[in-house]
Amino acid sequence: NAGVTQTPKFQVLKTGQSMTLQCAQDMNHNSMYWYRQDPGMGLRLIYYSASEGTTDKGEVPNGYNVSRLNKREFSLRLESAAPSQTSVYFCASSVSRGTPNEQFFGPGTRLTVL
Amino acid sequence: AQSVTQPDIHITVSEGASLELRCNYSYGATPYLFWYVQSPGQGLQLLLKYFSGDTLVQGIKGFEAEFKRSQSSFNLRKPSVHWSDAAEYFCAVGAPGTASKLTFGTGTRLQVTL
C-alpha cells in the first residue's frame, strides 16, 4: 500500500498562475483533508471532505477550491496564486466513522509563489 | 471549539537525557488527543493517541504520554532521547462528530546534542 500520495513534490508559480495539487489514498478512507504548514503556525486546515461527495471549508479556505473526485482522490486548486500562498501543503486521510481517528499524511508539496 | 497550546517552540536536550514536551488543550468534554512527529522534509507520523481508558499511553519509538484532565494536559515523554529523535513534534485534539477534524498545536522543535 502506498498510503497517501501527493503530486507534485515541488512547484514554483508566478503570481496569478493557477495549479492543482493532487492527492490520492489507497486505504479506503472516508475522510480527506488539505492543510498548509507555515513556520510557527503549525498545520492549518484549508478544506476537508467528510465523505465522498461532500466538501467543507476549514480554517483558511480563501483562495482555494477543492474537488473530491471519488473516494480515493481529493484535489486542491489555486485559481490565482499569491505570494501569501507560499507554503508546504499536506493532504491527509482518515477512516472517520463519527469519532476522531488517526489521520494519515502524505509527504507534502512545497509551493513557492513568486 | 477546541484548541491546543504547545508552550515550547524549541527544546534542546543531550542524547541519553530524558524528554518532556508539553501540550495543553481546551475542550469541554473528554478530548481525543494525538501526538505526531515530523522529520525534516517529511510528512507527519502518528506517535500515539488517547481516546479513553488508561491515562498513560504508550506509543512508537519508546514515547509515552499522560493525559491529566485536571491540568488539561497531554505531555509527551521519553526516558532516554536518541539523536534520531530530533524532529518537530505536534500535539493535536479532535472532537466527536467533526469528521475527525483535528486542531494542531504550533509544534515544538527538538534538537538533540551529542
PDB file of C-alpha atoms in Angstrom:
ATOM      1  CA  ASN A   1       0.000   0.000   0.000  1.00  0.00           C
ATOM      2  CA  ALA A   2       1.303   3.451  -0.907  1.00  0.00           C
ATOM      3  CA  GLY A   3      -0.815   5.187   1.767  1.00  0.00           C
ATOM      4  CA  VAL A   4      -1.342   8.859   0.869  1.00  0.00           C
ATOM      5  CA  THR A   5       0.408  10.150  -2.217  1.00  0.00           C
ATOM      6  CA  GLN A   6       0.745  13.759  -3.370  1.00  0.00           C
ATOM      7  CA  THR A   7       1.897  15.315  -6.600  1.00  0.00           C
ATOM      8  CA  PRO A   8       3.900  17.326  -7.320  1.00  0.00           C
ATOM      9  CA  LYS A   9       6.562  17.370  -4.591  1.00  0.00           C
ATOM     10  CA  PHE A  10       7.794  20.845  -5.512  1.00  0.00           C
ATOM     11  CA  GLN A  11       6.288  23.671  -7.550  1.00  0.00           C
ATOM     12  CA  VAL A  12       7.208  27.262  -8.329  1.00  0.00           C
ATOM     13  CA  LEU A  13       4.490  29.568  -9.637  1.00  0.00           C
ATOM     14  CA  LYS A  14       4.310  33.173 -10.647  1.00  0.00           C
ATOM     15  CA  THR A  15       1.686  35.411  -9.079  1.00  0.00           C
ATOM     16  CA  GLY A  16      -1.633  34.918 -10.855  1.00  0.00           C
ATOM     17  CA  GLN A  17      -0.900  31.450 -12.208  1.00  0.00           C
ATOM     18  CA  SER A  18      -3.159  28.545 -11.359  1.00  0.00           C
ATOM     19  CA  MET A  19      -2.394  24.978 -10.407  1.00  0.00           C
ATOM     20  CA  THR A  20      -3.936  21.859  -8.932  1.00  0.00           C
ATOM     21  CA  LEU A  21      -2.374  19.756  -6.202  1.00  0.00           C
ATOM     22  CA  GLN A  22      -3.294  16.104  -6.434  1.00  0.00           C
ATOM     23  CA  CYS A  23      -3.838  13.701  -3.549  1.00  0.00           C
ATOM     24  CA  ALA A  24      -4.812  10.046  -3.529  1.00  0.00           C
ATOM     25  CA  GLN A  25      -5.175   7.412  -0.811  1.00  0.00           C
ATOM     26  CA  ASP A  26      -5.441   3.653  -1.137  1.00  0.00           C
ATOM     27  CA  MET A  27      -6.674   2.847   2.391  1.00  0.00           C
ATOM     28  CA  ASN A  28     -10.407   3.086   1.601  1.00  0.00           C
ATOM     29  CA  HIS A  29     -10.708   6.016   3.981  1.00  0.00           C
ATOM     30  CA  ASN A  30     -13.871   8.073   4.126  1.00  0.00           C
ATOM     31  CA  SER A  31     -12.451  11.479   5.032  1.00  0.00           C
ATOM     32  CA  MET A  32      -9.730  13.525   3.419  1.00  0.00           C
ATOM     33  CA  TYR A  33      -8.110  16.842   4.344  1.00  0.00           C
ATOM     34  CA  TRP A  34      -5.887  19.576   2.989  1.00  0.00           C
ATOM     35  CA  TYR A  35      -3.582  21.504   5.319  1.00  0.00           C
ATOM     36  CA  ARG A  36      -0.995  24.177   4.896  1.00  0.00           C
ATOM     37  CA  GLN A  37       2.066  24.386   7.116  1.00  0.00           C
ATOM     38  CA  ASP A  38       3.840  27.666   7.732  1.00  0.00           C
ATOM     39  CA  PRO A  39       6.703  28.341  10.172  1.00  0.00           C
ATOM     40  CA  GLY A  40       5.418  28.953  13.681  1.00  0.00           C
ATOM     41  CA  MET A  41       1.797  28.342  12.651  1.00  0.00           C
ATOM     42  CA  GLY A  42       1.541  24.579  12.874  1.00  0.00           C
ATOM     43  CA  LEU A  43      -0.883  22.929  10.457  1.00  0.00           C
ATOM     44  CA  ARG A  44      -3.995  24.818   9.443  1.00  0.00           C
ATOM     45  CA  LEU A  45      -6.933  23.119   7.786  1.00  0.00           C
ATOM     46  CA  ILE A  46      -7.847  24.525   4.383  1.00  0.00           C
ATOM     47  CA  TYR A  47     -10.697  22.213   3.288  1.00  0.00           C
ATOM     48  CA  TYR A  48     -11.890  18.777   4.179  1.00  0.00           C
ATOM     49  CA  SER A  49     -14.164  16.132   2.783  1.00  0.00           C
ATOM     50  CA  ALA A  50     -16.011  14.075   5.394  1.00  0.00           C
ATOM     51  CA  SER A  51     -17.144  11.571   2.783  1.00  0.00           C
ATOM     52  CA  GLU A  52     -17.272  11.110  -0.957  1.00  0.00           C
ATOM     53  CA  GLY A  53     -19.440  13.811  -2.471  1.00  0.00           C
ATOM     54  CA  THR A  54     -19.057  16.354   0.341  1.00  0.00           C
ATOM     55  CA  THR A  55     -16.565  19.136   0.964  1.00  0.00           C
ATOM     56  CA  ASP A  56     -16.403  21.810   3.652  1.00  0.00           C
ATOM     57  CA  LYS A  57     -14.294  24.822   4.476  1.00  0.00           C
ATOM     58  CA  GLY A  58     -11.679  24.641   7.155  1.00  0.00           C
ATOM     59  CA  GLU A  59      -9.861  27.405   8.963  1.00  0.00           C
ATOM     60  CA  VAL A  60      -8.157  29.097   5.969  1.00  0.00           C
ATOM     61  CA  PRO A  61     -10.154  28.393   2.765  1.00  0.00           C
ATOM     62  CA  ASN A  62      -9.785  31.736   0.984  1.00  0.00           C
ATOM     63  CA  GLY A  63      -8.014  31.474  -2.363  1.00  0.00           C
ATOM     64  CA  TYR A  64      -8.524  27.714  -2.661  1.00  0.00           C
ATOM     65  CA  ASN A  65     -11.030  25.285  -4.113  1.00  0.00           C
ATOM     66  CA  VAL A  66     -11.264  21.526  -3.752  1.00  0.00           C
ATOM     67  CA  SER A  67     -12.765  18.575  -5.549  1.00  0.00           C
ATOM     68  CA  ARG A  68     -13.463  15.150  -4.092  1.00  0.00           C
ATOM     69  CA  LEU A  69     -13.213  13.310  -7.389  1.00  0.00           C
ATOM     70  CA  ASN A  70     -14.030   9.904  -5.919  1.00  0.00           C
ATOM     71  CA  LYS A  71     -13.360   8.098  -2.663  1.00  0.00           C
ATOM     72  CA  ARG A  72      -9.637   7.888  -3.406  1.00  0.00           C
ATOM     73  CA  GLU A  73      -8.833  11.351  -4.724  1.00  0.00           C
ATOM     74  CA  PHE A  74      -9.058  14.862  -3.295  1.00  0.00           C
ATOM     75  CA  SER A  75      -7.530  17.758  -5.219  1.00  0.00           C
ATOM     76  CA  LEU A  76      -6.723  21.310  -4.162  1.00  0.00           C
ATOM     77  CA  ARG A  77      -6.805  24.123  -6.709  1.00  0.00           C
ATOM     78  CA  LEU A  78      -5.263  27.560  -6.560  1.00  0.00           C
ATOM     79  CA  GLU A  79      -7.058  29.664  -9.161  1.00  0.00           C
ATOM     80  CA  SER A  80      -4.815  32.733  -8.976  1.00  0.00           C
ATOM     81  CA  ALA A  81      -1.746  32.134  -6.866  1.00  0.00           C
ATOM     82  CA  ALA A  82      -0.484  34.819  -4.482  1.00  0.00           C
ATOM     83  CA  PRO A  83       2.836  35.052  -2.602  1.00  0.00           C
ATOM     84  CA  SER A  84       0.892  34.524   0.652  1.00  0.00           C
ATOM     85  CA  GLN A  85       0.131  31.010  -0.572  1.00  0.00           C
ATOM     86  CA  THR A  86       3.799  30.062  -0.456  1.00  0.00           C
ATOM     87  CA  SER A  87       3.715  27.143   1.953  1.00  0.00           C
ATOM     88  CA  VAL A  88       4.024  23.406   2.364  1.00  0.00           C
ATOM     89  CA  TYR A  89       0.753  21.640   1.629  1.00  0.00           C
ATOM     90  CA  PHE A  90      -0.200  18.324   3.183  1.00  0.00           C
ATOM     91  CA  CYS A  91      -3.003  16.002   2.300  1.00  0.00           C
ATOM     92  CA  ALA A  92      -4.297  13.545   4.896  1.00  0.00           C
ATOM     93  CA  SER A  93      -6.965  10.876   5.162  1.00  0.00           C
ATOM     94  CA  SER A  94      -8.862   9.169   7.957  1.00  0.00           C
ATOM     95  CA  VAL A  95     -11.342   6.345   8.452  1.00  0.00           C
ATOM     96  CA  SER A  96     -13.568   8.785  10.387  1.00  0.00           C
ATOM     97  CA  ARG A  97     -16.701   6.919  11.396  1.00  0.00           C
ATOM     98  CA  GLY A  98     -18.150   9.630  13.624  1.00  0.00           C
ATOM     99  CA  THR A  99     -15.301   9.795  16.105  1.00  0.00           C
ATOM    100  CA  PRO A 100     -11.868  11.302  15.595  1.00  0.00           C
ATOM    101  CA  ASN A 101      -9.389   8.825  14.253  1.00  0.00           C
ATOM    102  CA  GLU A 102      -5.793   8.930  13.269  1.00  0.00           C
ATOM    103  CA  GLN A 103      -5.061  10.939  10.162  1.00  0.00           C
ATOM    104  CA  PHE A 104      -2.506   9.579   7.720  1.00  0.00           C
ATOM    105  CA  PHE A 105      -0.403  12.190   5.969  1.00  0.00           C
ATOM    106  CA  GLY A 106       1.182  12.429   2.563  1.00  0.00           C
ATOM    107  CA  PRO A 107       4.773  13.626   2.051  1.00  0.00           C
ATOM    108  CA  GLY A 108       3.748  17.186   1.207  1.00  0.00           C
ATOM    109  CA  THR A 109       4.039  19.634  -1.682  1.00  0.00           C
ATOM    110  CA  ARG A 110       6.398  22.571  -1.272  1.00  0.00           C
ATOM    111  CA  LEU A 111       4.920  25.519  -3.194  1.00  0.00           C
ATOM    112  CA  THR A 112       6.655  28.816  -3.855  1.00  0.00           C
ATOM    113  CA  VAL A 113       4.767  31.720  -5.417  1.00  0.00           C
ATOM    114  CA  LEU A 114       6.955  34.485  -6.795  1.00  0.00           C
TER     115      LEU A 114
ATOM    116  CA  ALA B   1     -14.177  24.930  19.593  1.00  0.00           C
ATOM    117  CA  GLN B   2     -11.135  23.034  20.704  1.00  0.00           C
ATOM    118  CA  SER B   3      -7.618  24.455  20.831  1.00  0.00           C
ATOM    119  CA  VAL B   4      -4.109  23.273  21.608  1.00  0.00           C
ATOM    120  CA  THR B   5      -1.137  25.096  23.092  1.00  0.00           C
ATOM    121  CA  GLN B   6       2.439  23.908  22.872  1.00  0.00           C
ATOM    122  CA  PRO B   7       4.290  26.436  25.003  1.00  0.00           C
ATOM    123  CA  ASP B   8       7.804  25.422  23.984  1.00  0.00           C
ATOM    124  CA  ILE B   9       8.816  26.432  20.458  1.00  0.00           C
ATOM    125  CA  HIS B  10      12.279  24.895  20.643  1.00  0.00           C
ATOM    126  CA  ILE B  11      13.881  22.441  23.100  1.00  0.00           C
ATOM    127  CA  THR B  12      17.444  21.162  23.170  1.00  0.00           C
ATOM    128  CA  VAL B  13      18.412  18.036  25.089  1.00  0.00           C
ATOM    129  CA  SER B  14      21.532  15.906  25.245  1.00  0.00           C
ATOM    130  CA  GLU B  15      21.447  12.406  23.834  1.00  0.00           C
ATOM    131  CA  GLY B  16      20.545   9.997  26.611  1.00  0.00           C
ATOM    132  CA  ALA B  17      18.707  12.615  28.647  1.00  0.00           C
ATOM    133  CA  SER B  18      15.008  12.431  29.388  1.00  0.00           C
ATOM    134  CA  LEU B  19      12.484  14.467  27.470  1.00  0.00           C
ATOM    135  CA  GLU B  20       9.121  16.029  28.219  1.00  0.00           C
ATOM    136  CA  LEU B  21       7.203  18.057  25.653  1.00  0.00           C
ATOM    137  CA  ARG B  22       4.236  19.992  26.923  1.00  0.00           C
ATOM    138  CA  CYS B  23       0.765  20.132  25.436  1.00  0.00           C
ATOM    139  CA  ASN B  24      -2.291  21.862  26.880  1.00  0.00           C
ATOM    140  CA  TYR B  25      -5.697  21.586  25.310  1.00  0.00           C
ATOM    141  CA  SER B  26      -9.003  23.357  25.606  1.00  0.00           C
ATOM    142  CA  TYR B  27     -12.152  21.311  25.099  1.00  0.00           C
ATOM    143  CA  GLY B  28     -15.347  20.948  27.077  1.00  0.00           C
ATOM    144  CA  ALA B  29     -15.638  17.176  27.138  1.00  0.00           C
ATOM    145  CA  THR B  30     -13.191  14.298  27.054  1.00  0.00           C
ATOM    146  CA  PRO B  31     -10.919  15.054  24.131  1.00  0.00           C
ATOM    147  CA  TYR B  32      -9.331  12.782  21.584  1.00  0.00           C
ATOM    148  CA  LEU B  33      -5.607  13.554  21.765  1.00  0.00           C
ATOM    149  CA  PHE B  34      -2.749  12.792  19.437  1.00  0.00           C
ATOM    150  CA  TRP B  35       0.988  13.318  19.178  1.00  0.00           C
ATOM    151  CA  TYR B  36       2.620  13.415  15.756  1.00  0.00           C
ATOM    152  CA  VAL B  37       6.286  13.666  14.747  1.00  0.00           C
ATOM    153  CA  GLN B  38       7.637  15.308  11.614  1.00  0.00           C
ATOM    154  CA  SER B  39      11.187  14.699  10.466  1.00  0.00           C
ATOM    155  CA  PRO B  40      12.712  17.348   8.178  1.00  0.00           C
ATOM    156  CA  GLY B  41      11.161  17.309   4.723  1.00  0.00           C
ATOM    157  CA  GLN B  42       8.686  14.592   5.658  1.00  0.00           C
ATOM    158  CA  GLY B  43       5.023  14.249   6.392  1.00  0.00           C
ATOM    159  CA  LEU B  44       3.589  13.674   9.864  1.00  0.00           C
ATOM    160  CA  GLN B  45       3.688  10.300  11.559  1.00  0.00           C
ATOM    161  CA  LEU B  46       1.487   9.315  14.492  1.00  0.00           C
ATOM    162  CA  LEU B  47       3.395   8.600  17.713  1.00  0.00           C
ATOM    163  CA  LEU B  48       0.436   7.820  19.971  1.00  0.00           C
ATOM    164  CA  LYS B  49      -3.182   8.645  20.689  1.00  0.00           C
ATOM    165  CA  TYR B  50      -5.553   8.830  23.645  1.00  0.00           C
ATOM    166  CA  PHE B  51      -9.268   8.206  23.333  1.00  0.00           C
ATOM    167  CA  SER B  52     -10.286   6.864  26.753  1.00  0.00           C
ATOM    168  CA  GLY B  53      -9.228   4.434  29.460  1.00  0.00           C
ATOM    169  CA  ASP B  54      -5.729   4.287  30.896  1.00  0.00           C
ATOM    170  CA  THR B  55      -4.364   7.799  31.107  1.00  0.00           C
ATOM    171  CA  LEU B  56      -0.786   6.675  30.397  1.00  0.00           C
ATOM    172  CA  VAL B  57      -0.469   5.857  26.721  1.00  0.00           C
ATOM    173  CA  GLN B  58       2.433   4.050  25.093  1.00  0.00           C
ATOM    174  CA  GLY B  59       3.460   4.848  21.565  1.00  0.00           C
ATOM    175  CA  ILE B  60       6.060   4.014  18.989  1.00  0.00           C
ATOM    176  CA  LYS B  61       9.793   4.721  19.254  1.00  0.00           C
ATOM    177  CA  GLY B  62       9.700   4.498  23.075  1.00  0.00           C
ATOM    178  CA  PHE B  63       7.447   7.520  23.586  1.00  0.00           C
ATOM    179  CA  GLU B  64       4.646   7.769  26.107  1.00  0.00           C
ATOM    180  CA  ALA B  65       2.146  10.454  27.079  1.00  0.00           C
ATOM    181  CA  GLU B  66      -0.018  11.047  30.109  1.00  0.00           C
ATOM    182  CA  PHE B  67      -3.496  12.526  29.994  1.00  0.00           C
ATOM    183  CA  LYS B  68      -4.217  14.727  33.017  1.00  0.00           C
ATOM    184  CA  ARG B  69      -7.762  16.010  32.943  1.00  0.00           C
ATOM    185  CA  SER B  70      -7.275  18.289  35.956  1.00  0.00           C
ATOM    186  CA  GLN B  71      -4.453  20.096  34.180  1.00  0.00           C
ATOM    187  CA  SER B  72      -5.878  19.862  30.644  1.00  0.00           C
ATOM    188  CA  SER B  73      -2.547  18.448  29.600  1.00  0.00           C
ATOM    189  CA  PHE B  74      -1.214  15.624  27.442  1.00  0.00           C
ATOM    190  CA  ASN B  75       2.566  15.798  27.802  1.00  0.00           C
ATOM    191  CA  LEU B  76       4.856  13.611  25.738  1.00  0.00           C
ATOM    192  CA  ARG B  77       7.790  11.871  27.423  1.00  0.00           C
ATOM    193  CA  LYS B  78      10.750   9.701  26.587  1.00  0.00           C
ATOM    194  CA  PRO B  79      13.174   8.356  29.205  1.00  0.00           C
ATOM    195  CA  SER B  80      16.296   8.496  27.021  1.00  0.00           C
ATOM    196  CA  VAL B  81      16.498  10.542  23.845  1.00  0.00           C
ATOM    197  CA  HIS B  82      18.377   9.341  20.759  1.00  0.00           C
ATOM    198  CA  TRP B  83      19.930  11.644  18.157  1.00  0.00           C
ATOM    199  CA  SER B  84      17.389  10.337  15.637  1.00  0.00           C
ATOM    200  CA  ASP B  85      14.563  11.831  17.725  1.00  0.00           C
ATOM    201  CA  ALA B  86      15.500  15.299  16.502  1.00  0.00           C
ATOM    202  CA  ALA B  87      12.344  16.468  14.719  1.00  0.00           C
ATOM    203  CA  GLU B  88       9.279  18.629  15.158  1.00  0.00           C
ATOM    204  CA  TYR B  89       6.509  17.349  17.389  1.00  0.00           C
ATOM    205  CA  PHE B  90       2.863  18.296  17.125  1.00  0.00           C
ATOM    206  CA  CYS B  91       0.068  17.781  19.611  1.00  0.00           C
ATOM    207  CA  ALA B  92      -3.471  17.633  18.220  1.00  0.00           C
ATOM    208  CA  VAL B  93      -7.001  17.427  19.599  1.00  0.00           C
ATOM    209  CA  GLY B  94     -10.174  16.137  17.984  1.00  0.00           C
ATOM    210  CA  ALA B  95     -13.839  16.084  18.923  1.00  0.00           C
ATOM    211  CA  PRO B  96     -16.657  13.649  18.088  1.00  0.00           C
ATOM    212  CA  GLY B  97     -18.947  14.475  15.217  1.00  0.00           C
ATOM    213  CA  THR B  98     -16.465  16.693  13.458  1.00  0.00           C
ATOM    214  CA  ALA B  99     -15.466  14.357  10.621  1.00  0.00           C
ATOM    215  CA  SER B 100     -12.260  13.621  12.503  1.00  0.00           C
ATOM    216  CA  LYS B 101     -11.060  17.181  12.082  1.00  0.00           C
ATOM    217  CA  LEU B 102      -8.003  17.744  14.215  1.00  0.00           C
ATOM    218  CA  THR B 103      -6.732  21.008  15.661  1.00  0.00           C
ATOM    219  CA  PHE B 104      -2.956  21.105  15.799  1.00  0.00           C
ATOM    220  CA  GLY B 105      -0.619  22.985  18.082  1.00  0.00           C
ATOM    221  CA  THR B 106       2.135  25.132  16.628  1.00  0.00           C
ATOM    222  CA  GLY B 107       4.748  22.464  17.266  1.00  0.00           C
ATOM    223  CA  THR B 108       7.917  22.016  19.310  1.00  0.00           C
ATOM    224  CA  ARG B 109      11.213  21.586  17.526  1.00  0.00           C
ATOM    225  CA  LEU B 110      13.524  19.158  19.323  1.00  0.00           C
ATOM    226  CA  GLN B 111      17.251  19.431  18.894  1.00  0.00           C
ATOM    227  CA  VAL B 112      19.465  16.648  20.270  1.00  0.00           C
ATOM    228  CA  THR B 113      23.096  17.334  21.085  1.00  0.00           C
ATOM    229  CA  LEU B 114      25.665  14.559  21.130  1.00  0.00           C
TER     230      LEU B 114
END
